[in-house]
PDB file of C-alpha atoms in Angstrom:
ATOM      1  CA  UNK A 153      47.780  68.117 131.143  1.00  0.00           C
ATOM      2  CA  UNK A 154      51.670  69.030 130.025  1.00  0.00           C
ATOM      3  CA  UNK A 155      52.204  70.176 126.417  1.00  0.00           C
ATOM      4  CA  UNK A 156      54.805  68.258 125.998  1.00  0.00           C
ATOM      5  CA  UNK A 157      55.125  64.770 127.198  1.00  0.00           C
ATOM      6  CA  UNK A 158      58.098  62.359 127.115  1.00  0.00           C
ATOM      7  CA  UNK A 159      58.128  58.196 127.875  1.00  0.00           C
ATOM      8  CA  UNK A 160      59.677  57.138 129.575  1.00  0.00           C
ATOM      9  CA  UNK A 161      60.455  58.840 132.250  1.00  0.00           C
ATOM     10  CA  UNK A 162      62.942  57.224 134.058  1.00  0.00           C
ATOM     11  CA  UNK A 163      64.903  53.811 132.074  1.00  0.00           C
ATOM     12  CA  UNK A 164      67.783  51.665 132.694  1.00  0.00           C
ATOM     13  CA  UNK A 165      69.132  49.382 130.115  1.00  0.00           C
ATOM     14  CA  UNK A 166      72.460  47.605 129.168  1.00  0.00           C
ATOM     15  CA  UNK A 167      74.769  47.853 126.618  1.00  0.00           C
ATOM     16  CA  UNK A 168      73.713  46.733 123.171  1.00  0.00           C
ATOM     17  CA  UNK A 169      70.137  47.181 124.259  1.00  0.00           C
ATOM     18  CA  UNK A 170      67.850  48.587 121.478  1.00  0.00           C
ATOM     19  CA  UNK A 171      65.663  51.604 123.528  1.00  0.00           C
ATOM     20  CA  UNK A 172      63.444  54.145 122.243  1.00  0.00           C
ATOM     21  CA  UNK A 173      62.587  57.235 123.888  1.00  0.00           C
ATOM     22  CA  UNK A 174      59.100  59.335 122.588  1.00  0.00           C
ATOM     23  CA  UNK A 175      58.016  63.119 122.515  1.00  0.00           C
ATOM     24  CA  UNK A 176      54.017  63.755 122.052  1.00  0.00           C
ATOM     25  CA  UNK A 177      53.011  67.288 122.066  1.00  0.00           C
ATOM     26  CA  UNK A 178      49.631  69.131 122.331  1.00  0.00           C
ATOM     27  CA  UNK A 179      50.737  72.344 121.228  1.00  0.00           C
ATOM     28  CA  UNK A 180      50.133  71.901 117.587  1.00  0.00           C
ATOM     29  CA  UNK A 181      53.841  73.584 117.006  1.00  0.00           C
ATOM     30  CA  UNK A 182      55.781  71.879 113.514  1.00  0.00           C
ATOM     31  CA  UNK A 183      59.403  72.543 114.987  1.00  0.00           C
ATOM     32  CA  UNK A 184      60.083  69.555 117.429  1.00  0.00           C
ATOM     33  CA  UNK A 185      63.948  68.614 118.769  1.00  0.00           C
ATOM     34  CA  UNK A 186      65.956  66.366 121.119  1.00  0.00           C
ATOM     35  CA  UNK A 187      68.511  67.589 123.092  1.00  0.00           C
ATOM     36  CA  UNK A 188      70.850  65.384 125.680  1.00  0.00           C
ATOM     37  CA  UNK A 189      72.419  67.143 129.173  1.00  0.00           C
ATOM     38  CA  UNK A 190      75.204  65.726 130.711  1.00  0.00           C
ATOM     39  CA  UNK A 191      76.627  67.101 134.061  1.00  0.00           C
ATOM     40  CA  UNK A 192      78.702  70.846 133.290  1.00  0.00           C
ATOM     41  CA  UNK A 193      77.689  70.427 129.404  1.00  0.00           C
ATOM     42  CA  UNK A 194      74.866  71.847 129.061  1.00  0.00           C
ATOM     43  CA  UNK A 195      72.448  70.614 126.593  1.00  0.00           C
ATOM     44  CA  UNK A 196      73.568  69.372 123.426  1.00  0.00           C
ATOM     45  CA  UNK A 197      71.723  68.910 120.038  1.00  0.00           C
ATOM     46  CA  UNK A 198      70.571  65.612 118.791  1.00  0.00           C
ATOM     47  CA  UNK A 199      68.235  66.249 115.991  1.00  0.00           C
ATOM     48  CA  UNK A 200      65.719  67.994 115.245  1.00  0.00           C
ATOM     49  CA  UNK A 201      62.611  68.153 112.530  1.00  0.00           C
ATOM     50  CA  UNK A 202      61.053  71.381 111.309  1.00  0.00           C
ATOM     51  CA  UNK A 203      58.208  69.621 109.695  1.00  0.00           C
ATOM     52  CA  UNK A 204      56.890  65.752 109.183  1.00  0.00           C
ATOM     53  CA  UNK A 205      59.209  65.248 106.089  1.00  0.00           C
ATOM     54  CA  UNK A 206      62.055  67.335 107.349  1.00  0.00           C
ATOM     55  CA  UNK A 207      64.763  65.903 109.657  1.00  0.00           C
ATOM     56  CA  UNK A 208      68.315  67.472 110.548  1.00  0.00           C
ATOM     57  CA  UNK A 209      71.526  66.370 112.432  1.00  0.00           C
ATOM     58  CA  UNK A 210      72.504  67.967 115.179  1.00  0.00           C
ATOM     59  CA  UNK A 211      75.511  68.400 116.965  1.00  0.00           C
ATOM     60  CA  UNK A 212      75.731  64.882 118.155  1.00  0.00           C
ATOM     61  CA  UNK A 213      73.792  62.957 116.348  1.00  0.00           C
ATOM     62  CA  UNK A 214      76.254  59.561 115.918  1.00  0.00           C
ATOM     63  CA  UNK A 215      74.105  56.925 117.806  1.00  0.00           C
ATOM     64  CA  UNK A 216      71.071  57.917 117.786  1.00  0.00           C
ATOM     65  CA  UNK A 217      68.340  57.656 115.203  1.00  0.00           C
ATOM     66  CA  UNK A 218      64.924  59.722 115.285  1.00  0.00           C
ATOM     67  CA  UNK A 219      61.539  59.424 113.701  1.00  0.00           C
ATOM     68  CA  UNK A 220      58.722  61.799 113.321  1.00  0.00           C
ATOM     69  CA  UNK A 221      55.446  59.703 112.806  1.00  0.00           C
ATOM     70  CA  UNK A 222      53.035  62.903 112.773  1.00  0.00           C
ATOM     71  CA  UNK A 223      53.117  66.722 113.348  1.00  0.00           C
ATOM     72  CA  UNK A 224      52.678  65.335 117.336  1.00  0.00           C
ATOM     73  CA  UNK A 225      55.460  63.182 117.781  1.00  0.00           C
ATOM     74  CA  UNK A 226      58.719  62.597 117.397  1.00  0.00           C
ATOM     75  CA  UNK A 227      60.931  59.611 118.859  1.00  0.00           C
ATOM     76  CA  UNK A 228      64.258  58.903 119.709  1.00  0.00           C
ATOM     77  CA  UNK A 229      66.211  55.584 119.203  1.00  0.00           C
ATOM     78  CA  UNK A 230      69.797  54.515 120.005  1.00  0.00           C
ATOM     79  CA  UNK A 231      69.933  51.338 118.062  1.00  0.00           C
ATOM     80  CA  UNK A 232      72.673  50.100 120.655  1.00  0.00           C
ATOM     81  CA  UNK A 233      73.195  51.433 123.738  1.00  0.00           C
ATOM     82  CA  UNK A 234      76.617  52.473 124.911  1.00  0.00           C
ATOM     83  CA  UNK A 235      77.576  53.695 128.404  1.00  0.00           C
ATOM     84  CA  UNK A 236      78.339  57.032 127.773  1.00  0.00           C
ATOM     85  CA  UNK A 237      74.966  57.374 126.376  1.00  0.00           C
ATOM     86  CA  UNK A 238      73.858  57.838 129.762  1.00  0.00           C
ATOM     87  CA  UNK A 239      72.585  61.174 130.183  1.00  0.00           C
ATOM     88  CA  UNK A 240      68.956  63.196 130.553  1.00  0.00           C
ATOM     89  CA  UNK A 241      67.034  63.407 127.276  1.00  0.00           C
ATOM     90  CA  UNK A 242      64.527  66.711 126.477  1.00  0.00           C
ATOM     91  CA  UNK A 243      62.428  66.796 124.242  1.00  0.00           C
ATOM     92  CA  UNK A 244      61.644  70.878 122.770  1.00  0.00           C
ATOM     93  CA  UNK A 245      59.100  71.834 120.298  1.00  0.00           C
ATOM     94  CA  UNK A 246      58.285  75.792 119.355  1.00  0.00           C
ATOM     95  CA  UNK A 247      56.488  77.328 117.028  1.00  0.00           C
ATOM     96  CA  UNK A 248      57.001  78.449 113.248  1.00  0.00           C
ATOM     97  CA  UNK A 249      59.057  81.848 113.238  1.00  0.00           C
ATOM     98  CA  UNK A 250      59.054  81.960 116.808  1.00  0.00           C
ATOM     99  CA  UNK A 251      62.916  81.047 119.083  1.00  0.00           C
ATOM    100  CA  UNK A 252      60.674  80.088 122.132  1.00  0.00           C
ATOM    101  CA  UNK A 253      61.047  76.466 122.761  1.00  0.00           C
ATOM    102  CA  UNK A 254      58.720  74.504 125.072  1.00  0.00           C
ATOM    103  CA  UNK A 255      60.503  71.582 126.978  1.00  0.00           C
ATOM    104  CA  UNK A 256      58.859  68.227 128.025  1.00  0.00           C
ATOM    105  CA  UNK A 257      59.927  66.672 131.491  1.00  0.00           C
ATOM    106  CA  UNK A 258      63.321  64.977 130.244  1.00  0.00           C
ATOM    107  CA  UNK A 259      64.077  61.073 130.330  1.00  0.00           C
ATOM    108  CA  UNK A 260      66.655  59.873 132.601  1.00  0.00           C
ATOM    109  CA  UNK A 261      68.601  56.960 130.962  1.00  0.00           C
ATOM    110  CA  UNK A 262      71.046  55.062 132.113  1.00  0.00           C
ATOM    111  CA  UNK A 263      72.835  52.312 130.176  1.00  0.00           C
ATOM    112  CA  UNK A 264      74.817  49.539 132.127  1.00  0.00           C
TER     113      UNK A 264
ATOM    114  CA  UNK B 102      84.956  73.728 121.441  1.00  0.00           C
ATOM    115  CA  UNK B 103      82.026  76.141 123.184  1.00  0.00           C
ATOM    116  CA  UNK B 104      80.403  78.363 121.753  1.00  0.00           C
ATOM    117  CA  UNK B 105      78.315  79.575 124.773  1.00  0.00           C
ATOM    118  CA  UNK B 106      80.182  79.753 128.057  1.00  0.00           C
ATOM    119  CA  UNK B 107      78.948  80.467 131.215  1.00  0.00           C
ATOM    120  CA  UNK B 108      81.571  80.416 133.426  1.00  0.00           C
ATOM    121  CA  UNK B 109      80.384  80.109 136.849  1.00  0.00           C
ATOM    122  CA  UNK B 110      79.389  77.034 137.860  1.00  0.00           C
ATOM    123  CA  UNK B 111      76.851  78.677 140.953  1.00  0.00           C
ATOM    124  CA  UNK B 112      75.912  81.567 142.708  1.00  0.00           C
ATOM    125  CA  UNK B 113      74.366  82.374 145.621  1.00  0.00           C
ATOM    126  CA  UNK B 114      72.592  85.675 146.611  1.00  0.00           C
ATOM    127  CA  UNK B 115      70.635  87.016 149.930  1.00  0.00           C
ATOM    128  CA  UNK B 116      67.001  87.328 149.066  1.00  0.00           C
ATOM    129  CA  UNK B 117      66.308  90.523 148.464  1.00  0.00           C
ATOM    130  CA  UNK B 118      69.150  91.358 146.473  1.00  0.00           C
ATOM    131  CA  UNK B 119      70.653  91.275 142.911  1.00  0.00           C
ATOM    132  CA  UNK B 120      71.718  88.260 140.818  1.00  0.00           C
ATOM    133  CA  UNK B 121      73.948  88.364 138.335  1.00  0.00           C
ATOM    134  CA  UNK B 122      74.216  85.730 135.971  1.00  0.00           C
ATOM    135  CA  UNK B 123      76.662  85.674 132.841  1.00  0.00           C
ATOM    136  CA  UNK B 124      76.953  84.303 129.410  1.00  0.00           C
ATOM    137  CA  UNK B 125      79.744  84.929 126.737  1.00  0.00           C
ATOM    138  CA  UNK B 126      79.644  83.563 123.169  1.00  0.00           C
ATOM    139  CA  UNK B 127      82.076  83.157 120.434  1.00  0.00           C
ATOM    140  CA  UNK B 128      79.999  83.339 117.204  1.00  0.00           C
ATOM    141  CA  UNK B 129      79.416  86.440 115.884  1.00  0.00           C
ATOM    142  CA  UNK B 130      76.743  85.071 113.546  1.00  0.00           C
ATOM    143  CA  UNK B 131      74.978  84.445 117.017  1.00  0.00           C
ATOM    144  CA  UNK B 132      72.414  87.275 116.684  1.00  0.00           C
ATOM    145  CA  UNK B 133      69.125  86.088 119.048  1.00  0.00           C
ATOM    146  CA  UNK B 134      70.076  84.760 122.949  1.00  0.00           C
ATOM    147  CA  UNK B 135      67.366  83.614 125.478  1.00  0.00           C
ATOM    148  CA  UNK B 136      67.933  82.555 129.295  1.00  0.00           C
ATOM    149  CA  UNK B 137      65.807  79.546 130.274  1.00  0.00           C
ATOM    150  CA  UNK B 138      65.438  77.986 134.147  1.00  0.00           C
ATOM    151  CA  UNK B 139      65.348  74.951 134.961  1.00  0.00           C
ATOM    152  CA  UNK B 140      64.153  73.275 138.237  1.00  0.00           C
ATOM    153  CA  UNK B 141      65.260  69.689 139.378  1.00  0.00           C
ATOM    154  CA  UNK B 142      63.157  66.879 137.937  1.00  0.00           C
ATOM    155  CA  UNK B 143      61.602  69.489 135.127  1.00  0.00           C
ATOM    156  CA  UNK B 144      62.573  70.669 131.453  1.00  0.00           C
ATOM    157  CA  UNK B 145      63.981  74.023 131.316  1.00  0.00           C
ATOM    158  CA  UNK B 146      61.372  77.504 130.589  1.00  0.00           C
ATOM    159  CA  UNK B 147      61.546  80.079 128.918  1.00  0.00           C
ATOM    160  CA  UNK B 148      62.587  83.087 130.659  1.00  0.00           C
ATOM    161  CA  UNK B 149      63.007  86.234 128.979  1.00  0.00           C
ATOM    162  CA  UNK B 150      64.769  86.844 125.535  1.00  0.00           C
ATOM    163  CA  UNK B 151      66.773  89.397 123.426  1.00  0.00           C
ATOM    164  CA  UNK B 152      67.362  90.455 119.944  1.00  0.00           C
ATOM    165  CA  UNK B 153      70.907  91.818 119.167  1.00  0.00           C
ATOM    166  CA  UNK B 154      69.123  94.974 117.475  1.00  0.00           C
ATOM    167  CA  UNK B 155      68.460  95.799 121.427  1.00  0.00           C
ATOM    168  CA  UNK B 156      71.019  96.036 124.300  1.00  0.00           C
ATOM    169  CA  UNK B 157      68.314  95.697 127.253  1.00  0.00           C
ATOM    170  CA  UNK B 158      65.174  93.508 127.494  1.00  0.00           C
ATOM    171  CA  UNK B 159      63.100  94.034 130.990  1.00  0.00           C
ATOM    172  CA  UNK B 160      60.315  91.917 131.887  1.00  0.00           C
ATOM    173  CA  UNK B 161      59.293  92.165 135.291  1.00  0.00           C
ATOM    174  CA  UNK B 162      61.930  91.602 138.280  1.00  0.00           C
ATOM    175  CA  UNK B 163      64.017  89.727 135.022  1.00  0.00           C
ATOM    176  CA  UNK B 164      66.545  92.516 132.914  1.00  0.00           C
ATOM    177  CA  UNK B 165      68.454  90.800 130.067  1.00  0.00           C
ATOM    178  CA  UNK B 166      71.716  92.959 128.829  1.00  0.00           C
ATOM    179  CA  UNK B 167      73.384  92.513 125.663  1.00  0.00           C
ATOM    180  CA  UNK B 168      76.903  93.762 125.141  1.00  0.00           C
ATOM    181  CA  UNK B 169      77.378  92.242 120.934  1.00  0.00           C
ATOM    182  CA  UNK B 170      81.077  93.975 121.330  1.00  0.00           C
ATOM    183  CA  UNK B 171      82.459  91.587 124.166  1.00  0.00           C
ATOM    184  CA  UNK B 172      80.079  88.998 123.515  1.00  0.00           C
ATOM    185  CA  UNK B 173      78.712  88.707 126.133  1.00  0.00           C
ATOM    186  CA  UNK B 174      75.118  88.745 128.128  1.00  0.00           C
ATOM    187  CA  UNK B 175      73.749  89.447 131.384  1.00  0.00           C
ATOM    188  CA  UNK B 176      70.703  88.524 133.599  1.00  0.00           C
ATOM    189  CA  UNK B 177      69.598  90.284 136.146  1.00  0.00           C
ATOM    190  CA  UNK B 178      66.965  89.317 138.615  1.00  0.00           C
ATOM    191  CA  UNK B 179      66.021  91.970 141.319  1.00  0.00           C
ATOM    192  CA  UNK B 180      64.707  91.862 143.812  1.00  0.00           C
ATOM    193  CA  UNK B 181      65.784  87.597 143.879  1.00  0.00           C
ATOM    194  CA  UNK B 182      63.260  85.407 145.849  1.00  0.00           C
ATOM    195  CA  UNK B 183      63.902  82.217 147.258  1.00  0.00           C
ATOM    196  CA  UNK B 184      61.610  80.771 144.311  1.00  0.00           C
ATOM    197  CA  UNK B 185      63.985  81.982 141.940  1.00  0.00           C
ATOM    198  CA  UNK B 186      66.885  79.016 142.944  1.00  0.00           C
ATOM    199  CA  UNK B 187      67.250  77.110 140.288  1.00  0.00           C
ATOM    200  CA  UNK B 188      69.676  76.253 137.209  1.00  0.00           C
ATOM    201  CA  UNK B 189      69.846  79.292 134.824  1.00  0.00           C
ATOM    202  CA  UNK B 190      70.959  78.518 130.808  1.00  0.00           C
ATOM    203  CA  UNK B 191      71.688  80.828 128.122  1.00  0.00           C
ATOM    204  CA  UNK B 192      71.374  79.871 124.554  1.00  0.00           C
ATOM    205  CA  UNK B 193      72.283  81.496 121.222  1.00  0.00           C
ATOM    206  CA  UNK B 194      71.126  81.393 118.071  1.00  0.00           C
ATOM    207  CA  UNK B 195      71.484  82.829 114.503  1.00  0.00           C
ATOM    208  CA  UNK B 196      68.135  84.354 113.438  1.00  0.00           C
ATOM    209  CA  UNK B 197      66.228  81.884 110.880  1.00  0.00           C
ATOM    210  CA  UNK B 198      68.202  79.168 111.814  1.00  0.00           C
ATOM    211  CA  UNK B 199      65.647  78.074 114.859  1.00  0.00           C
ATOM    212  CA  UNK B 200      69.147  76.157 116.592  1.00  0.00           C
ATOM    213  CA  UNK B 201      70.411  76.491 119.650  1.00  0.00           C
ATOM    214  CA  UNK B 202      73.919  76.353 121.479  1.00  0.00           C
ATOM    215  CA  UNK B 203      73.530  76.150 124.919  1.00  0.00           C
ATOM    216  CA  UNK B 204      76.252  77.138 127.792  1.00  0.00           C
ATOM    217  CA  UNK B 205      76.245  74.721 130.714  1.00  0.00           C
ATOM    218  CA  UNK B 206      74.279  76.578 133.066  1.00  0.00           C
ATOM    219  CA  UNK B 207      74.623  78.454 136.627  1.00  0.00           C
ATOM    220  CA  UNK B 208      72.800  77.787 140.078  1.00  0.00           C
ATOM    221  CA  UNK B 209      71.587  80.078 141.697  1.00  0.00           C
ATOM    222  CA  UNK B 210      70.629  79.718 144.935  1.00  0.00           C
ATOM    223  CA  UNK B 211      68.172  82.553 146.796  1.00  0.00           C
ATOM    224  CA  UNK B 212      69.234  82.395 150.639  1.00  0.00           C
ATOM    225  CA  UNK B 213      65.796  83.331 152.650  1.00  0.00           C
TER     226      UNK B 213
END
């Protein structure tokens, strides 16, 4: 079984459309993040929780919207869907004191 | 503005031989880089890593080089296999800070 497991994996929506997108993660590590790729930018930031209680902005976080319901998973909302948040979604976790990061299979949205 | 550039979009190299992928970086608080691979239809891995206290990193047929006075960073793969085509992505971080700036990536393709 993967370590780290994203849902969906594949999703179109339209515009205005509420969607969630969830992270679940057997590898016990507190550090989990979301990141977005778009074609020639590389993958950007979207937030990211160090612990249960403890979540941070990243560099593009206008949007978007996370929870972290236990050490295990962490979701990702856009509260409206816009167009240009089309885009694959990763999901990362690593481990306390360690730069390693351990991606899940990414989530291919599209918003219409 | 980015902060991690890698400025060739692809490569391709005769198995067999060397490939050279770069990275340059802006930040000189940037003080910890790793190169990660990504296949199509997975989340990137973790390839090799390096500390800016060290100019070379080695693991196996993978050679990471460090130059902190041009900013910039190196990977070398050799001898490259056909199994080694894929998207390559450097990151950057500063030490403690467990966040990441990616570049947008190379692909390398491994001609058999």
């Amino acid at each position: 079984d993967a370590d780290v497991t994203q849902t969906p994996r594949n999703r179109i929506t339209k515009t205005g459309k509420r969607i969630m997108l969830e992270c679940s993660q057997t590898k016990g590590h507190d550090r989990m993040y979301w990141y977005r790729q778009d074609p020639g930018l590389g993958l950007q930031l979207i937030y990211y929780s160090f612990d249960v209680k403890d979540i941070n902005k990243g560099e593009i976080s206008d949007g978007y919207s996370v929870s972290r319901q236990a050490q295990a998973k962490f979701s990702l909302s856009l509260e409206s869907a816009i167009p240009n948040q089309t885009a694959l979604y990763f999901c990362a976790t690593s481990d306390v004191d360690s730069e390693k990061q351990y991606f899940g299979p990414g989530t291919r949205l599209t918003v219409t | 503005d980015q902060q991690v550039k890698q400025n060739s979009p692809s490569l391709s190299v005769q198995e067999g031989r060397i490939s050279i992928l770069n990275c340059d970086y802006t930040n000189s608080m940037f003080d910890y880089f790793l190169w990660y691979k990504k296949y199509p239809a997975e989340g990137p891995t973790f390839l090799i890593s390096i500390s800016s206290i060290k100019d070379k990193n080695e693991d196996g047929r993978f050679t990471v080089f460090l130059n902190k006075s041009a900013k910039h960073l190196s990977l070398h793969i050799v001898p490259s296999q056909p199994g080694d085509s894929a998207v390559y992505f450097c990151a950057a971080s500063s030490s403690g800070t467990y966040k990441y700036i990616f570049g947008t990536g190379t692909r390398l393709k491994v001609l058999a």
